[in-house]
């Protein structure tokens, strides 16, 4: 029987640190692999079904759930909701929602001392994530949802990224896979459409070269001095690499990290996370073309190779001025999660 793992703790934002990279054993774990005795889960990317008693889905609880899950995806140039919400009431027919990949269940238990969160995986279908929020009354759960916003959204976003990474491991760009292995001894599974490429010193770029829905992957490395870069130092390093390797159409144009309207602070969100059993410095941000009128969004992962004394940076960035960007960006973020040492190293 699959049970829920419950916790009452609120996870604090991790400090900006970088640690030794553990060897990755594969693209996804056994619990995320297909199973012969459970159906394949269904649902669009970033689609979430909320199963809730009809009487409590109103007021503060409804507002909190919509604020958190329909709020803007971080670091996109315009509003795109983090999730598409479907509401299923517990007094209705829940059969159509049983095999959805992402399920959030609201449970009212008048004996609950304080709100709690339980997480279960692959209960009815595979892959599937089911989160149960339990509280004595709706307003308590509403407050809990807002207080734990990052943790809750991380659970479902990470699940979607793991699912997408598994798909990419089955169908990926072999040319990029081989080129990165030859360059640095690591491999990655990027979408097949990234056919254009450019290689420099400790640098690799591959992209779709499209005028819209353009996806790009970048790798670069530099010596590790034993210390973590501050966000400002990360931007300086990134911009120096992009200036050399990602020029614009004119000689005085190159890619750079976008700054806030005041022109002082870079438009980034950075944190250190454990992904695939490895500590990764993750940065989401906006990019722009210096002396140009184009831009987009990017996500970057910094890994430490302590054996060779190198910082290994993988990045996905997109250019999509006329189309939604969330799913494109998430696909590149999923690709970054397939980065691992080559088996023959």
Tab-separated table of C-alpha atoms in Angstrom:
chain	number	residue	atom	x	y	z
A	1	UNK	CA	0.000	0.000	0.000
A	2	UNK	CA	1.257	3.463	-0.834
A	3	UNK	CA	0.959	5.867	2.072
A	4	UNK	CA	1.420	9.571	2.521
A	5	UNK	CA	4.564	11.081	4.006
A	6	UNK	CA	3.356	13.903	6.275
A	7	UNK	CA	5.244	16.918	7.543
A	8	UNK	CA	4.319	20.049	9.479
A	9	UNK	CA	7.574	21.864	8.704
A	10	UNK	CA	7.984	24.836	6.429
A	11	UNK	CA	11.183	24.519	4.409
A	12	UNK	CA	13.264	27.742	4.473
A	13	UNK	CA	14.886	29.106	1.333
A	14	UNK	CA	18.330	27.596	1.013
A	15	UNK	CA	21.379	29.825	1.250
A	16	UNK	CA	23.576	30.439	-1.775
A	17	UNK	CA	26.128	27.644	-1.411
A	18	UNK	CA	27.613	25.172	-3.836
A	19	UNK	CA	28.776	21.717	-2.827
A	20	UNK	CA	30.319	18.624	-4.382
A	21	UNK	CA	28.411	17.109	-7.247
A	22	UNK	CA	27.341	13.523	-6.657
A	23	UNK	CA	27.416	11.117	-9.586
A	24	UNK	CA	24.012	10.762	-11.162
A	25	UNK	CA	22.793	7.243	-11.712
A	26	UNK	CA	20.223	7.933	-14.415
A	27	UNK	CA	17.570	10.252	-15.739
A	28	UNK	CA	14.844	9.159	-13.347
A	29	UNK	CA	14.266	6.744	-10.502
A	30	UNK	CA	12.374	3.466	-10.378
A	31	UNK	CA	9.329	5.119	-8.842
A	32	UNK	CA	8.919	7.235	-11.997
A	33	UNK	CA	9.262	4.408	-14.508
A	34	UNK	CA	6.255	2.905	-16.299
A	35	UNK	CA	4.480	0.058	-14.549
A	36	UNK	CA	2.591	-2.788	-16.149
A	37	UNK	CA	-0.096	-2.913	-13.469
A	38	UNK	CA	-0.954	0.799	-13.348
A	39	UNK	CA	-2.306	2.961	-16.158
A	40	UNK	CA	-0.331	5.793	-17.682
A	41	UNK	CA	-1.307	9.071	-16.054
A	42	UNK	CA	-3.039	11.775	-18.044
A	43	UNK	CA	-3.149	15.549	-18.112
A	44	UNK	CA	-1.615	18.439	-20.001
A	45	UNK	CA	1.762	19.792	-18.915
A	46	UNK	CA	1.327	21.789	-15.699
A	47	UNK	CA	-2.320	20.819	-15.326
A	48	UNK	CA	-3.464	20.315	-11.725
A	49	UNK	CA	-6.742	18.923	-10.443
A	50	UNK	CA	-7.889	20.140	-7.017
A	51	UNK	CA	-10.249	17.735	-5.243
A	52	UNK	CA	-12.109	19.675	-2.592
A	53	UNK	CA	-15.428	19.657	-0.692
A	54	UNK	CA	-17.836	21.968	-2.493
A	55	UNK	CA	-18.798	23.817	0.687
A	56	UNK	CA	-15.249	24.968	1.490
A	57	UNK	CA	-14.064	26.021	-1.977
A	58	UNK	CA	-14.930	29.648	-1.507
A	59	UNK	CA	-13.603	32.735	0.191
A	60	UNK	CA	-10.081	32.542	1.608
A	61	UNK	CA	-9.353	28.970	0.486
A	62	UNK	CA	-10.343	29.602	-3.116
A	63	UNK	CA	-8.385	32.862	-3.145
A	64	UNK	CA	-5.263	31.217	-1.709
A	65	UNK	CA	-5.288	28.263	-4.092
A	66	UNK	CA	-5.767	30.505	-7.116
A	67	UNK	CA	-3.138	32.979	-5.922
A	68	UNK	CA	-0.532	30.247	-5.482
A	69	UNK	CA	-1.235	27.906	-8.392
A	70	UNK	CA	-2.600	30.368	-10.945
A	71	UNK	CA	-0.041	33.026	-10.081
A	72	UNK	CA	2.617	34.088	-12.573
A	73	UNK	CA	5.397	31.703	-13.484
A	74	UNK	CA	8.538	33.389	-12.095
A	75	UNK	CA	10.824	35.324	-14.413
A	76	UNK	CA	8.789	35.391	-17.594
A	77	UNK	CA	8.353	38.691	-19.465
A	78	UNK	CA	4.554	38.501	-19.083
A	79	UNK	CA	1.978	36.682	-16.992
A	80	UNK	CA	1.638	32.973	-17.641
A	81	UNK	CA	0.029	30.931	-14.838
A	82	UNK	CA	2.130	28.316	-13.089
A	83	UNK	CA	-0.637	25.739	-13.469
A	84	UNK	CA	-3.925	25.157	-15.206
A	85	UNK	CA	-6.447	24.377	-12.433
A	86	UNK	CA	-9.327	21.939	-12.661
A	87	UNK	CA	-11.705	21.848	-9.672
A	88	UNK	CA	-13.371	18.541	-8.801
A	89	UNK	CA	-15.861	18.494	-5.915
A	90	UNK	CA	-15.863	15.508	-3.598
A	91	UNK	CA	-19.655	15.065	-3.888
A	92	UNK	CA	-19.369	14.604	-7.646
A	93	UNK	CA	-18.024	11.880	-9.951
A	94	UNK	CA	-14.289	11.700	-9.294
A	95	UNK	CA	-13.583	8.785	-11.634
A	96	UNK	CA	-12.392	10.960	-14.558
A	97	UNK	CA	-9.813	12.580	-12.275
A	98	UNK	CA	-8.306	9.426	-10.750
A	99	UNK	CA	-5.456	9.045	-13.227
A	100	UNK	CA	-4.448	12.694	-13.515
A	101	UNK	CA	-0.723	13.204	-13.125
A	102	UNK	CA	-1.042	16.038	-10.576
A	103	UNK	CA	-3.681	15.822	-7.841
A	104	UNK	CA	-4.187	18.129	-4.851
A	105	UNK	CA	-6.679	16.877	-2.258
A	106	UNK	CA	-8.178	19.170	0.380
A	107	UNK	CA	-9.359	17.349	3.506
A	108	UNK	CA	-11.190	18.911	6.447
A	109	UNK	CA	-10.500	17.108	9.739
A	110	UNK	CA	-11.935	18.949	12.729
A	111	UNK	CA	-9.574	17.033	15.039
A	112	UNK	CA	-6.428	18.232	13.221
A	113	UNK	CA	-4.292	20.252	15.640
A	114	UNK	CA	-2.614	22.143	12.799
A	115	UNK	CA	-2.509	21.934	9.011
A	116	UNK	CA	-0.327	19.247	7.479
A	117	UNK	CA	0.817	18.169	4.057
A	118	UNK	CA	1.126	14.593	2.816
A	119	UNK	CA	2.754	13.510	-0.434
A	120	UNK	CA	2.226	10.209	-2.234
A	121	UNK	CA	3.469	9.070	-5.624
A	122	UNK	CA	2.053	6.724	-8.234
A	123	UNK	CA	-1.016	5.860	-6.174
A	124	UNK	CA	-3.360	5.094	-9.077
A	125	UNK	CA	-1.326	5.809	-12.220
A	126	UNK	CA	2.295	6.383	-13.241
A	127	UNK	CA	3.817	8.878	-13.024
A	128	UNK	CA	1.564	10.634	-10.541
A	129	UNK	CA	1.944	13.013	-7.613
A	130	UNK	CA	-0.809	13.318	-5.047
A	131	UNK	CA	-0.648	15.963	-2.318
A	132	UNK	CA	-3.125	15.971	0.574
A	133	UNK	CA	-3.627	19.126	2.624
A	134	UNK	CA	-5.419	18.475	5.902
A	135	UNK	CA	-6.702	21.066	8.359
A	136	UNK	CA	-9.446	21.645	10.910
A	137	UNK	CA	-11.101	24.327	8.795
A	138	UNK	CA	-10.793	25.993	5.401
A	139	UNK	CA	-9.192	29.226	6.596
A	140	UNK	CA	-6.379	27.323	8.330
A	141	UNK	CA	-5.615	25.469	5.111
A	142	UNK	CA	-5.811	28.737	3.168
A	143	UNK	CA	-3.144	30.312	5.382
A	144	UNK	CA	-1.008	27.163	5.163
A	145	UNK	CA	-1.120	27.225	1.357
A	146	UNK	CA	0.187	30.801	1.206
A	147	UNK	CA	2.862	30.194	3.854
A	148	UNK	CA	4.103	27.106	1.988
A	149	UNK	CA	3.744	28.473	-1.526
A	150	UNK	CA	7.250	27.667	-2.715
A	151	UNK	CA	7.266	24.199	-1.244
A	152	UNK	CA	3.878	23.283	-2.724
A	153	UNK	CA	4.638	24.580	-6.197
A	154	UNK	CA	8.075	22.933	-6.113
A	155	UNK	CA	6.474	19.526	-5.483
A	156	UNK	CA	4.348	19.695	-8.618
A	157	UNK	CA	6.864	21.546	-10.818
A	158	UNK	CA	9.608	19.085	-9.892
A	159	UNK	CA	7.260	16.227	-10.705
A	160	UNK	CA	6.524	17.663	-14.133
A	161	UNK	CA	10.208	18.293	-14.805
A	162	UNK	CA	11.070	14.708	-13.817
A	163	UNK	CA	8.364	13.434	-16.178
A	164	UNK	CA	9.635	15.631	-19.020
A	165	UNK	CA	13.247	14.634	-18.357
A	166	UNK	CA	12.268	10.967	-18.608
A	167	UNK	CA	10.652	11.637	-21.979
A	168	UNK	CA	13.737	13.466	-23.219
A	169	UNK	CA	15.918	10.524	-22.200
A	170	UNK	CA	13.930	8.410	-24.655
A	171	UNK	CA	14.067	10.884	-27.543
A	172	UNK	CA	16.890	13.431	-27.635
A	173	UNK	CA	19.432	15.166	-29.850
A	174	UNK	CA	22.242	12.648	-30.297
A	175	UNK	CA	24.586	15.226	-31.835
A	176	UNK	CA	24.486	17.419	-28.720
A	177	UNK	CA	24.731	14.356	-26.485
A	178	UNK	CA	27.958	13.259	-28.228
A	179	UNK	CA	29.431	16.765	-28.560
A	180	UNK	CA	29.092	17.490	-24.846
A	181	UNK	CA	30.570	14.127	-23.926
A	182	UNK	CA	33.604	14.835	-26.094
A	183	UNK	CA	33.959	18.368	-24.703
A	184	UNK	CA	33.698	17.705	-20.971
A	185	UNK	CA	32.911	14.052	-20.237
A	186	UNK	CA	29.250	14.701	-19.410
A	187	UNK	CA	26.076	14.095	-21.393
A	188	UNK	CA	22.701	15.783	-21.675
A	189	UNK	CA	19.410	15.036	-23.445
A	190	UNK	CA	18.096	18.151	-25.174
A	191	UNK	CA	15.107	18.262	-27.567
A	192	UNK	CA	15.769	16.897	-31.028
A	193	UNK	CA	14.947	20.211	-32.695
A	194	UNK	CA	18.158	21.838	-31.418
A	195	UNK	CA	20.117	21.057	-34.583
A	196	UNK	CA	22.246	24.195	-35.062
A	197	UNK	CA	25.461	24.257	-33.033
A	198	UNK	CA	28.573	26.234	-32.234
A	199	UNK	CA	31.585	25.193	-30.194
A	200	UNK	CA	34.270	27.315	-28.565
A	201	UNK	CA	36.861	26.968	-25.842
A	202	UNK	CA	35.106	25.156	-22.967
A	203	UNK	CA	31.831	26.227	-24.601
A	204	UNK	CA	28.982	24.610	-26.533
A	205	UNK	CA	25.766	26.086	-27.941
A	206	UNK	CA	22.958	24.271	-29.715
A	207	UNK	CA	19.649	25.781	-30.788
A	208	UNK	CA	16.660	25.622	-33.081
A	209	UNK	CA	17.474	28.922	-34.853
A	210	UNK	CA	13.815	29.911	-35.140
A	211	UNK	CA	12.222	33.360	-35.143
A	212	UNK	CA	9.673	32.186	-32.569
A	213	UNK	CA	9.543	29.263	-30.118
A	214	UNK	CA	13.328	29.251	-30.322
A	215	UNK	CA	14.999	26.911	-27.792
A	216	UNK	CA	18.708	27.036	-26.958
A	217	UNK	CA	21.154	25.099	-24.802
A	218	UNK	CA	24.499	26.431	-23.579
A	219	UNK	CA	27.344	24.761	-21.702
A	220	UNK	CA	30.481	26.416	-20.380
A	221	UNK	CA	33.016	25.734	-17.654
A	222	UNK	CA	35.632	27.622	-15.701
A	223	UNK	CA	38.113	26.871	-12.872
A	224	UNK	CA	36.660	26.499	-9.377
A	225	UNK	CA	38.432	28.434	-6.630
A	226	UNK	CA	36.657	26.660	-3.787
A	227	UNK	CA	34.102	29.407	-3.216
A	228	UNK	CA	30.529	29.954	-4.347
A	229	UNK	CA	29.764	32.874	-6.595
A	230	UNK	CA	27.429	35.544	-5.309
A	231	UNK	CA	24.458	36.327	-7.592
A	232	UNK	CA	26.281	39.417	-8.844
A	233	UNK	CA	29.454	37.407	-9.566
A	234	UNK	CA	27.408	34.755	-11.358
A	235	UNK	CA	25.928	37.415	-13.643
A	236	UNK	CA	29.359	38.901	-14.347
A	237	UNK	CA	30.733	35.472	-15.269
A	238	UNK	CA	27.687	34.625	-17.398
A	239	UNK	CA	27.771	37.946	-19.240
A	240	UNK	CA	31.486	37.653	-19.986
A	241	UNK	CA	30.969	34.209	-21.534
A	242	UNK	CA	27.914	35.279	-23.542
A	243	UNK	CA	29.621	38.427	-24.824
A	244	UNK	CA	32.305	36.290	-26.435
A	245	UNK	CA	30.164	33.391	-27.620
A	246	UNK	CA	26.608	34.687	-28.274
A	247	UNK	CA	26.986	37.817	-30.439
A	248	UNK	CA	24.141	39.653	-32.124
A	249	UNK	CA	23.719	40.566	-35.763
A	250	UNK	CA	25.837	43.728	-35.352
A	251	UNK	CA	29.411	44.010	-33.986
A	252	UNK	CA	28.242	45.970	-30.907
A	253	UNK	CA	25.560	43.429	-29.933
A	254	UNK	CA	25.757	40.448	-27.593
A	255	UNK	CA	23.632	38.584	-25.077
A	256	UNK	CA	23.602	39.841	-21.509
A	257	UNK	CA	21.550	39.389	-18.346
A	258	UNK	CA	18.714	41.906	-18.132
A	259	UNK	CA	18.674	44.448	-15.296
A	260	UNK	CA	15.699	45.789	-13.381
A	261	UNK	CA	14.087	49.057	-14.564
A	262	UNK	CA	16.480	51.011	-12.359
A	263	UNK	CA	19.385	49.439	-14.220
A	264	UNK	CA	21.230	48.332	-11.084
A	265	UNK	CA	20.211	44.804	-10.104
A	266	UNK	CA	20.023	41.790	-12.452
A	267	UNK	CA	16.588	40.279	-13.022
A	268	UNK	CA	17.323	36.851	-11.552
A	269	UNK	CA	16.100	34.471	-8.871
A	270	UNK	CA	18.811	32.218	-7.473
A	271	UNK	CA	18.842	29.420	-4.942
A	272	UNK	CA	20.765	26.272	-4.159
A	273	UNK	CA	18.812	23.028	-4.503
A	274	UNK	CA	19.322	19.288	-4.437
A	275	UNK	CA	18.348	17.863	-7.834
A	276	UNK	CA	18.900	14.199	-8.706
A	277	UNK	CA	20.894	13.774	-5.483
A	278	UNK	CA	23.258	16.560	-6.509
A	279	UNK	CA	23.617	20.064	-5.084
A	280	UNK	CA	22.949	22.584	-7.855
A	281	UNK	CA	22.987	26.375	-7.887
A	282	UNK	CA	19.863	27.224	-9.899
A	283	UNK	CA	19.269	30.630	-11.476
A	284	UNK	CA	16.173	31.807	-13.341
A	285	UNK	CA	16.469	35.119	-15.130
A	286	UNK	CA	15.770	37.339	-18.099
A	287	UNK	CA	18.228	38.032	-20.904
A	288	UNK	CA	18.435	40.796	-23.487
A	289	UNK	CA	20.565	41.713	-26.465
A	290	UNK	CA	22.967	44.562	-25.699
A	291	UNK	CA	22.175	47.401	-28.114
A	292	UNK	CA	19.323	45.285	-29.467
A	293	UNK	CA	15.565	44.999	-29.054
A	294	UNK	CA	15.178	41.292	-28.368
A	295	UNK	CA	15.229	39.237	-25.190
A	296	UNK	CA	13.772	36.279	-23.377
A	297	UNK	CA	14.121	34.068	-20.336
A	298	UNK	CA	16.752	31.587	-19.177
A	299	UNK	CA	17.438	28.985	-16.513
A	300	UNK	CA	20.954	28.040	-15.468
A	301	UNK	CA	22.447	25.251	-13.338
A	302	UNK	CA	25.903	25.430	-11.800
A	303	UNK	CA	27.562	22.136	-10.810
A	304	UNK	CA	30.893	21.626	-9.083
A	305	UNK	CA	33.296	18.965	-10.340
A	306	UNK	CA	35.677	18.781	-7.379
A	307	UNK	CA	37.852	16.093	-9.009
A	308	UNK	CA	38.832	18.366	-11.895
A	309	UNK	CA	38.340	21.616	-10.002
A	310	UNK	CA	35.757	23.001	-12.430
A	311	UNK	CA	32.432	24.776	-12.321
A	312	UNK	CA	30.188	23.244	-14.989
A	313	UNK	CA	27.345	25.480	-16.147
A	314	UNK	CA	24.361	24.280	-18.171
A	315	UNK	CA	21.775	26.759	-19.386
A	316	UNK	CA	18.598	26.788	-21.403
A	317	UNK	CA	17.274	30.017	-22.892
A	318	UNK	CA	14.404	30.797	-25.201
A	319	UNK	CA	13.323	33.483	-27.629
A	320	UNK	CA	9.591	33.458	-28.261
A	321	UNK	CA	8.224	36.978	-28.796
A	322	UNK	CA	4.887	35.894	-30.269
A	323	UNK	CA	4.077	32.688	-28.345
A	324	UNK	CA	3.674	31.517	-24.739
A	325	UNK	CA	6.984	30.828	-23.061
A	326	UNK	CA	6.279	28.773	-19.952
A	327	UNK	CA	6.241	25.315	-21.501
A	328	UNK	CA	9.240	26.053	-23.714
A	329	UNK	CA	11.224	27.231	-20.702
A	330	UNK	CA	10.154	24.259	-18.613
A	331	UNK	CA	11.214	21.862	-21.369
A	332	UNK	CA	14.707	23.331	-21.355
A	333	UNK	CA	14.737	23.213	-17.545
A	334	UNK	CA	13.828	19.518	-17.740
A	335	UNK	CA	16.682	18.965	-20.184
A	336	UNK	CA	19.143	20.429	-17.677
A	337	UNK	CA	18.077	17.724	-15.241
A	338	UNK	CA	19.416	15.020	-17.558
A	339	UNK	CA	22.982	16.355	-17.252
A	340	UNK	CA	25.246	13.617	-15.864
A	341	UNK	CA	28.728	12.120	-16.192
A	342	UNK	CA	29.183	9.945	-19.244
A	343	UNK	CA	29.062	6.232	-18.422
A	344	UNK	CA	32.502	5.566	-19.874
A	345	UNK	CA	34.240	8.263	-17.802
